[in-house]
Amino acid sequence: MATDVSRRRDDGRDRQARTRLARAAVAAAARTLFLERGYAATTIEAVSDLSDVPPATVYRLFSSKLGILKELFNVSIAGDDEAVPLTDRPHVRALIEDPDPRKQLAGFVRISRGIMARTEPVYRILVSAAGSDPDAAALLAEQTRQRQQGQGGIASVLAQAGALRPGLSERDAADIIHALMSPEVYRLLVGDRGWPPERYEQWLSGTLIDQLLPPPAPADP
């Protein structure tokens, strides 16, 4: 009996591993084709051929082409396919609990820089698809809402700690973060203007600190 249970457990793990590998293969193939051909011109059959995963399995794993694009975006944001929300990850929780607001902002910017670097190609795919596909437009709107919600959480952490500069409301702080920490600004500076990502990170961190926090107290003479 124990052997049967162990065998079933091993079989279940094998199935999970195969499913994970198939999902990764489909996502990688779709990313390549979306970038080469565009979202509209890419078919499930083409994704199936490139990934060597049968079309029926592709549909079973993702339901639709939009489902694959959503997976690409989610994995790009998190950096992996673990089903753990970004806000529940240890490095994010540590930042939320850090008592130094300058370190908090610098840390959030560092995380954002990594997310922007990973998502920028996928974001371009999604924006392009949203121009002609209502479902992709709805996904883009949802991703924007989630980004706004997450960035609003940064403003909330600062406001609750009494760290915002005098006269700045939590709502206005959230708007500033949402505008400056946006994919459009990252693409403009890093993609279009050729800024090294390190320079972008330093600029964004310094700008947010200047905009959101009180100026440092003058040093004693």
PDB file of C-alpha atoms in Angstrom:
ATOM      1  CA  MET A   1       0.000   0.000   0.000  1.00  0.00           C
ATOM      2  CA  ALA A   2       2.792   2.410   0.932  1.00  0.00           C
ATOM      3  CA  THR A   3       4.531   1.604  -2.350  1.00  0.00           C
ATOM      4  CA  ASP A   4       1.349   2.380  -4.319  1.00  0.00           C
ATOM      5  CA  VAL A   5       0.936   5.713  -2.550  1.00  0.00           C
ATOM      6  CA  SER A   6       4.557   6.587  -3.218  1.00  0.00           C
ATOM      7  CA  ARG A   7       4.211   5.614  -6.874  1.00  0.00           C
ATOM      8  CA  ARG A   8       1.092   7.757  -7.270  1.00  0.00           C
ATOM      9  CA  ARG A   9       2.875  10.659  -5.608  1.00  0.00           C
ATOM     10  CA  ASP A  10       5.834  10.269  -7.982  1.00  0.00           C
ATOM     11  CA  ASP A  11       3.500  10.034 -10.975  1.00  0.00           C
ATOM     12  CA  GLY A  12       1.780  13.235  -9.882  1.00  0.00           C
ATOM     13  CA  ARG A  13       5.102  15.042  -9.581  1.00  0.00           C
ATOM     14  CA  ASP A  14       6.131  13.795 -13.013  1.00  0.00           C
ATOM     15  CA  ARG A  15       2.896  15.092 -14.530  1.00  0.00           C
ATOM     16  CA  GLN A  16       3.363  18.458 -12.838  1.00  0.00           C
ATOM     17  CA  ALA A  17       6.946  18.656 -14.124  1.00  0.00           C
ATOM     18  CA  ARG A  18       5.860  17.788 -17.678  1.00  0.00           C
ATOM     19  CA  THR A  19       3.056  20.327 -17.536  1.00  0.00           C
ATOM     20  CA  ARG A  20       5.433  23.014 -16.300  1.00  0.00           C
ATOM     21  CA  LEU A  21       7.909  22.242 -19.066  1.00  0.00           C
ATOM     22  CA  ALA A  22       5.145  22.326 -21.686  1.00  0.00           C
ATOM     23  CA  ARG A  23       3.870  25.677 -20.412  1.00  0.00           C
ATOM     24  CA  ALA A  24       7.385  27.116 -20.491  1.00  0.00           C
ATOM     25  CA  ALA A  25       7.973  25.812 -24.038  1.00  0.00           C
ATOM     26  CA  VAL A  26       4.688  27.278 -25.298  1.00  0.00           C
ATOM     27  CA  ALA A  27       5.332  30.627 -23.620  1.00  0.00           C
ATOM     28  CA  ALA A  28       8.859  30.851 -25.044  1.00  0.00           C
ATOM     29  CA  ALA A  29       7.661  29.963 -28.547  1.00  0.00           C
ATOM     30  CA  ALA A  30       4.801  32.463 -28.382  1.00  0.00           C
ATOM     31  CA  ARG A  31       7.114  35.230 -27.179  1.00  0.00           C
ATOM     32  CA  THR A  32       9.439  34.616 -30.135  1.00  0.00           C
ATOM     33  CA  LEU A  33       6.588  34.603 -32.649  1.00  0.00           C
ATOM     34  CA  PHE A  34       4.803  37.598 -31.155  1.00  0.00           C
ATOM     35  CA  LEU A  35       8.004  39.630 -31.465  1.00  0.00           C
ATOM     36  CA  GLU A  36       8.815  38.374 -34.974  1.00  0.00           C
ATOM     37  CA  ARG A  37       5.347  38.354 -36.556  1.00  0.00           C
ATOM     38  CA  GLY A  38       3.180  40.397 -34.237  1.00  0.00           C
ATOM     39  CA  TYR A  39       0.361  39.220 -32.007  1.00  0.00           C
ATOM     40  CA  ALA A  40      -2.377  39.245 -34.650  1.00  0.00           C
ATOM     41  CA  ALA A  41      -0.363  37.243 -37.190  1.00  0.00           C
ATOM     42  CA  THR A  42       0.673  34.537 -34.729  1.00  0.00           C
ATOM     43  CA  THR A  43      -1.522  31.443 -34.627  1.00  0.00           C
ATOM     44  CA  ILE A  44      -1.848  28.711 -32.046  1.00  0.00           C
ATOM     45  CA  GLU A  45      -0.745  26.281 -34.732  1.00  0.00           C
ATOM     46  CA  ALA A  46       2.486  28.209 -35.252  1.00  0.00           C
ATOM     47  CA  VAL A  47       3.096  28.268 -31.507  1.00  0.00           C
ATOM     48  CA  SER A  48       2.417  24.548 -31.404  1.00  0.00           C
ATOM     49  CA  ASP A  49       4.897  23.847 -34.198  1.00  0.00           C
ATOM     50  CA  LEU A  50       7.669  25.931 -32.673  1.00  0.00           C
ATOM     51  CA  SER A  51       7.170  24.624 -29.136  1.00  0.00           C
ATOM     52  CA  ASP A  52       6.596  20.999 -30.228  1.00  0.00           C
ATOM     53  CA  VAL A  53       3.495  20.921 -28.037  1.00  0.00           C
ATOM     54  CA  PRO A  54       0.273  19.618 -29.671  1.00  0.00           C
ATOM     55  CA  PRO A  55      -2.380  22.283 -30.358  1.00  0.00           C
ATOM     56  CA  ALA A  56      -4.889  20.530 -28.124  1.00  0.00           C
ATOM     57  CA  THR A  57      -2.404  20.679 -25.254  1.00  0.00           C
ATOM     58  CA  VAL A  58      -1.724  24.361 -25.923  1.00  0.00           C
ATOM     59  CA  TYR A  59      -5.454  25.081 -25.666  1.00  0.00           C
ATOM     60  CA  ARG A  60      -5.744  22.940 -22.548  1.00  0.00           C
ATOM     61  CA  LEU A  61      -2.896  24.803 -20.862  1.00  0.00           C
ATOM     62  CA  PHE A  62      -3.825  28.355 -21.863  1.00  0.00           C
ATOM     63  CA  SER A  63      -7.338  28.321 -23.381  1.00  0.00           C
ATOM     64  CA  SER A  64      -6.415  30.951 -25.979  1.00  0.00           C
ATOM     65  CA  LYS A  65      -3.666  33.056 -27.500  1.00  0.00           C
ATOM     66  CA  LEU A  66      -4.598  35.821 -25.067  1.00  0.00           C
ATOM     67  CA  GLY A  67      -4.079  33.360 -22.218  1.00  0.00           C
ATOM     68  CA  ILE A  68      -0.512  32.803 -23.399  1.00  0.00           C
ATOM     69  CA  LEU A  69       0.105  36.551 -23.570  1.00  0.00           C
ATOM     70  CA  LYS A  70      -1.255  36.955 -20.049  1.00  0.00           C
ATOM     71  CA  GLU A  71       1.078  34.213 -18.821  1.00  0.00           C
ATOM     72  CA  LEU A  72       4.022  35.912 -20.516  1.00  0.00           C
ATOM     73  CA  PHE A  73       3.193  39.169 -18.779  1.00  0.00           C
ATOM     74  CA  ASN A  74       2.704  37.602 -15.356  1.00  0.00           C
ATOM     75  CA  VAL A  75       5.941  35.613 -15.524  1.00  0.00           C
ATOM     76  CA  SER A  76       7.819  38.689 -16.744  1.00  0.00           C
ATOM     77  CA  ILE A  77       6.552  40.709 -13.789  1.00  0.00           C
ATOM     78  CA  ALA A  78       7.411  38.075 -11.192  1.00  0.00           C
ATOM     79  CA  GLY A  79      10.571  36.775 -12.852  1.00  0.00           C
ATOM     80  CA  ASP A  80       9.354  33.186 -12.460  1.00  0.00           C
ATOM     81  CA  ASP A  81       6.209  31.078 -12.706  1.00  0.00           C
ATOM     82  CA  GLU A  82       5.711  30.576  -8.972  1.00  0.00           C
ATOM     83  CA  ALA A  83       2.134  31.243  -7.849  1.00  0.00           C
ATOM     84  CA  VAL A  84       3.209  33.758  -5.199  1.00  0.00           C
ATOM     85  CA  PRO A  85       2.009  37.379  -5.470  1.00  0.00           C
ATOM     86  CA  LEU A  86       4.808  39.915  -5.717  1.00  0.00           C
ATOM     87  CA  THR A  87       3.655  41.662  -2.540  1.00  0.00           C
ATOM     88  CA  ASP A  88       3.986  38.403  -0.579  1.00  0.00           C
ATOM     89  CA  ARG A  89       7.588  37.756  -1.585  1.00  0.00           C
ATOM     90  CA  PRO A  90      10.213  38.103   1.162  1.00  0.00           C
ATOM     91  CA  HIS A  91      12.261  40.858  -0.507  1.00  0.00           C
ATOM     92  CA  VAL A  92       9.130  42.990  -0.982  1.00  0.00           C
ATOM     93  CA  ARG A  93       7.893  42.351   2.553  1.00  0.00           C
ATOM     94  CA  ALA A  94      11.313  43.368   3.882  1.00  0.00           C
ATOM     95  CA  LEU A  95      11.070  46.682   2.032  1.00  0.00           C
ATOM     96  CA  ILE A  96       7.567  47.348   3.322  1.00  0.00           C
ATOM     97  CA  GLU A  97       8.824  46.841   6.873  1.00  0.00           C
ATOM     98  CA  ASP A  98      12.014  48.915   6.442  1.00  0.00           C
ATOM     99  CA  PRO A  99      11.807  52.011   8.688  1.00  0.00           C
ATOM    100  CA  ASP A 100      13.911  54.175   6.330  1.00  0.00           C
ATOM    101  CA  PRO A 101      11.688  55.701   3.592  1.00  0.00           C
ATOM    102  CA  ARG A 102      14.679  56.529   1.390  1.00  0.00           C
ATOM    103  CA  LYS A 103      15.831  52.914   1.480  1.00  0.00           C
ATOM    104  CA  GLN A 104      12.248  51.843   0.804  1.00  0.00           C
ATOM    105  CA  LEU A 105      11.955  53.993  -2.316  1.00  0.00           C
ATOM    106  CA  ALA A 106      15.401  52.972  -3.570  1.00  0.00           C
ATOM    107  CA  GLY A 107      14.474  49.317  -3.061  1.00  0.00           C
ATOM    108  CA  PHE A 108      11.123  49.632  -4.800  1.00  0.00           C
ATOM    109  CA  VAL A 109      12.825  51.386  -7.717  1.00  0.00           C
ATOM    110  CA  ARG A 110      15.368  48.557  -7.946  1.00  0.00           C
ATOM    111  CA  ILE A 111      12.543  46.031  -8.119  1.00  0.00           C
ATOM    112  CA  SER A 112      10.693  48.163 -10.663  1.00  0.00           C
ATOM    113  CA  ARG A 113      13.775  48.423 -12.855  1.00  0.00           C
ATOM    114  CA  GLY A 114      14.014  44.622 -12.999  1.00  0.00           C
ATOM    115  CA  ILE A 115      10.314  44.318 -13.792  1.00  0.00           C
ATOM    116  CA  MET A 116      10.549  46.958 -16.538  1.00  0.00           C
ATOM    117  CA  ALA A 117      13.537  45.248 -18.134  1.00  0.00           C
ATOM    118  CA  ARG A 118      11.704  41.906 -18.201  1.00  0.00           C
ATOM    119  CA  THR A 119       8.300  43.196 -19.259  1.00  0.00           C
ATOM    120  CA  GLU A 120       9.251  45.863 -21.814  1.00  0.00           C
ATOM    121  CA  PRO A 121       9.154  43.539 -24.864  1.00  0.00           C
ATOM    122  CA  VAL A 122       5.935  41.878 -23.671  1.00  0.00           C
ATOM    123  CA  TYR A 123       4.388  45.256 -22.869  1.00  0.00           C
ATOM    124  CA  ARG A 124       5.045  46.376 -26.458  1.00  0.00           C
ATOM    125  CA  ILE A 125       3.312  43.233 -27.717  1.00  0.00           C
ATOM    126  CA  LEU A 126       0.325  43.881 -25.466  1.00  0.00           C
ATOM    127  CA  VAL A 127       0.015  47.559 -26.428  1.00  0.00           C
ATOM    128  CA  SER A 128       0.181  46.652 -30.111  1.00  0.00           C
ATOM    129  CA  ALA A 129      -2.398  43.884 -29.714  1.00  0.00           C
ATOM    130  CA  ALA A 130      -4.709  46.181 -27.734  1.00  0.00           C
ATOM    131  CA  GLY A 131      -5.031  48.459 -30.759  1.00  0.00           C
ATOM    132  CA  SER A 132      -7.057  45.879 -32.664  1.00  0.00           C
ATOM    133  CA  ASP A 133      -8.141  43.226 -30.154  1.00  0.00           C
ATOM    134  CA  PRO A 134     -10.769  44.190 -27.531  1.00  0.00           C
ATOM    135  CA  ASP A 135      -9.732  41.322 -25.256  1.00  0.00           C
ATOM    136  CA  ALA A 136      -6.099  42.434 -25.380  1.00  0.00           C
ATOM    137  CA  ALA A 137      -7.246  45.997 -24.660  1.00  0.00           C
ATOM    138  CA  ALA A 138      -9.105  44.712 -21.600  1.00  0.00           C
ATOM    139  CA  LEU A 139      -5.976  42.840 -20.470  1.00  0.00           C
ATOM    140  CA  LEU A 140      -3.887  45.995 -20.899  1.00  0.00           C
ATOM    141  CA  ALA A 141      -6.398  47.976 -18.839  1.00  0.00           C
ATOM    142  CA  GLU A 142      -6.319  45.308 -16.115  1.00  0.00           C
ATOM    143  CA  GLN A 143      -2.524  45.244 -16.050  1.00  0.00           C
ATOM    144  CA  THR A 144      -2.486  49.043 -15.768  1.00  0.00           C
ATOM    145  CA  ARG A 145      -5.011  48.874 -12.917  1.00  0.00           C
ATOM    146  CA  GLN A 146      -2.903  46.293 -11.085  1.00  0.00           C
ATOM    147  CA  ARG A 147       0.243  48.367 -11.557  1.00  0.00           C
ATOM    148  CA  GLN A 148      -1.567  51.433 -10.245  1.00  0.00           C
ATOM    149  CA  GLN A 149      -2.809  49.472  -7.256  1.00  0.00           C
ATOM    150  CA  GLY A 150       0.654  48.146  -6.442  1.00  0.00           C
ATOM    151  CA  GLN A 151       2.298  51.529  -6.810  1.00  0.00           C
ATOM    152  CA  GLY A 152      -0.451  53.062  -4.721  1.00  0.00           C
ATOM    153  CA  GLY A 153       0.596  50.630  -2.025  1.00  0.00           C
ATOM    154  CA  ILE A 154       4.025  52.304  -1.931  1.00  0.00           C
ATOM    155  CA  ALA A 155       2.358  55.666  -1.319  1.00  0.00           C
ATOM    156  CA  SER A 156       0.200  54.086   1.367  1.00  0.00           C
ATOM    157  CA  VAL A 157       3.228  52.657   3.186  1.00  0.00           C
ATOM    158  CA  LEU A 158       4.911  56.073   3.167  1.00  0.00           C
ATOM    159  CA  ALA A 159       1.742  57.877   4.255  1.00  0.00           C
ATOM    160  CA  GLN A 160       1.090  55.498   7.148  1.00  0.00           C
ATOM    161  CA  ALA A 161       4.647  56.028   8.362  1.00  0.00           C
ATOM    162  CA  GLY A 162       4.214  59.813   8.186  1.00  0.00           C
ATOM    163  CA  ALA A 163       7.082  59.952   5.695  1.00  0.00           C
ATOM    164  CA  LEU A 164       5.499  62.060   2.932  1.00  0.00           C
ATOM    165  CA  ARG A 165       6.628  65.656   2.620  1.00  0.00           C
ATOM    166  CA  PRO A 166       4.293  68.238   4.187  1.00  0.00           C
ATOM    167  CA  GLY A 167       1.293  69.130   2.041  1.00  0.00           C
ATOM    168  CA  LEU A 168       1.534  66.033  -0.175  1.00  0.00           C
ATOM    169  CA  SER A 169      -1.525  63.791  -0.003  1.00  0.00           C
ATOM    170  CA  GLU A 170      -1.354  60.025  -0.358  1.00  0.00           C
ATOM    171  CA  ARG A 171      -3.436  60.284  -3.549  1.00  0.00           C
ATOM    172  CA  ASP A 172      -1.028  62.780  -5.118  1.00  0.00           C
ATOM    173  CA  ALA A 173       1.950  60.685  -4.042  1.00  0.00           C
ATOM    174  CA  ALA A 174       0.380  57.637  -5.700  1.00  0.00           C
ATOM    175  CA  ASP A 175      -0.158  59.622  -8.911  1.00  0.00           C
ATOM    176  CA  ILE A 176       3.478  60.760  -8.952  1.00  0.00           C
ATOM    177  CA  ILE A 177       4.722  57.205  -8.454  1.00  0.00           C
ATOM    178  CA  HIS A 178       2.359  55.879 -11.129  1.00  0.00           C
ATOM    179  CA  ALA A 179       3.529  58.464 -13.656  1.00  0.00           C
ATOM    180  CA  LEU A 180       7.277  58.263 -13.045  1.00  0.00           C
ATOM    181  CA  MET A 181       7.456  54.509 -12.480  1.00  0.00           C
ATOM    182  CA  SER A 182       5.668  53.758 -15.767  1.00  0.00           C
ATOM    183  CA  PRO A 183       6.632  51.563 -18.730  1.00  0.00           C
ATOM    184  CA  GLU A 184       6.422  54.615 -20.975  1.00  0.00           C
ATOM    185  CA  VAL A 185       9.070  56.527 -19.015  1.00  0.00           C
ATOM    186  CA  TYR A 186      11.330  53.462 -18.898  1.00  0.00           C
ATOM    187  CA  ARG A 187      11.022  52.950 -22.635  1.00  0.00           C
ATOM    188  CA  LEU A 188      11.599  56.648 -23.360  1.00  0.00           C
ATOM    189  CA  LEU A 189      14.777  56.896 -21.306  1.00  0.00           C
ATOM    190  CA  VAL A 190      16.272  53.408 -21.652  1.00  0.00           C
ATOM    191  CA  GLY A 191      14.909  52.343 -25.026  1.00  0.00           C
ATOM    192  CA  ASP A 192      14.659  55.582 -26.985  1.00  0.00           C
ATOM    193  CA  ARG A 193      17.314  57.754 -25.319  1.00  0.00           C
ATOM    194  CA  GLY A 194      19.747  54.937 -24.620  1.00  0.00           C
ATOM    195  CA  TRP A 195      20.156  55.446 -20.880  1.00  0.00           C
ATOM    196  CA  PRO A 196      21.889  52.530 -19.129  1.00  0.00           C
ATOM    197  CA  PRO A 197      19.409  50.857 -16.759  1.00  0.00           C
ATOM    198  CA  GLU A 198      21.665  51.811 -13.847  1.00  0.00           C
ATOM    199  CA  ARG A 199      21.342  55.505 -14.728  1.00  0.00           C
ATOM    200  CA  TYR A 200      17.565  55.145 -15.025  1.00  0.00           C
ATOM    201  CA  GLU A 201      17.442  53.548 -11.583  1.00  0.00           C
ATOM    202  CA  GLN A 202      19.549  56.292 -10.008  1.00  0.00           C
ATOM    203  CA  TRP A 203      17.484  59.035 -11.651  1.00  0.00           C
ATOM    204  CA  LEU A 204      14.135  57.494 -10.712  1.00  0.00           C
ATOM    205  CA  SER A 205      15.181  56.833  -7.128  1.00  0.00           C
ATOM    206  CA  GLY A 206      16.500  60.368  -6.663  1.00  0.00           C
ATOM    207  CA  THR A 207      13.489  61.952  -8.342  1.00  0.00           C
ATOM    208  CA  LEU A 208      10.968  60.042  -6.242  1.00  0.00           C
ATOM    209  CA  ILE A 209      12.842  60.846  -3.043  1.00  0.00           C
ATOM    210  CA  ASP A 210      12.895  64.533  -3.994  1.00  0.00           C
ATOM    211  CA  GLN A 211       9.216  64.560  -4.967  1.00  0.00           C
ATOM    212  CA  LEU A 212       7.778  62.497  -2.120  1.00  0.00           C
ATOM    213  CA  LEU A 213       9.888  62.958   0.991  1.00  0.00           C
ATOM    214  CA  PRO A 214      10.769  66.010   3.059  1.00  0.00           C
ATOM    215  CA  PRO A 215      14.174  67.516   2.310  1.00  0.00           C
ATOM    216  CA  PRO A 216      16.940  66.340   4.628  1.00  0.00           C
ATOM    217  CA  ALA A 217      17.509  68.443   7.693  1.00  0.00           C
ATOM    218  CA  PRO A 218      20.397  70.877   7.301  1.00  0.00           C
ATOM    219  CA  ALA A 219      23.620  69.764   8.874  1.00  0.00           C
ATOM    220  CA  ASP A 220      24.700  71.489  12.053  1.00  0.00           C
ATOM    221  CA  PRO A 221      27.383  74.128  11.420  1.00  0.00           C
TER     222      PRO A 221
END
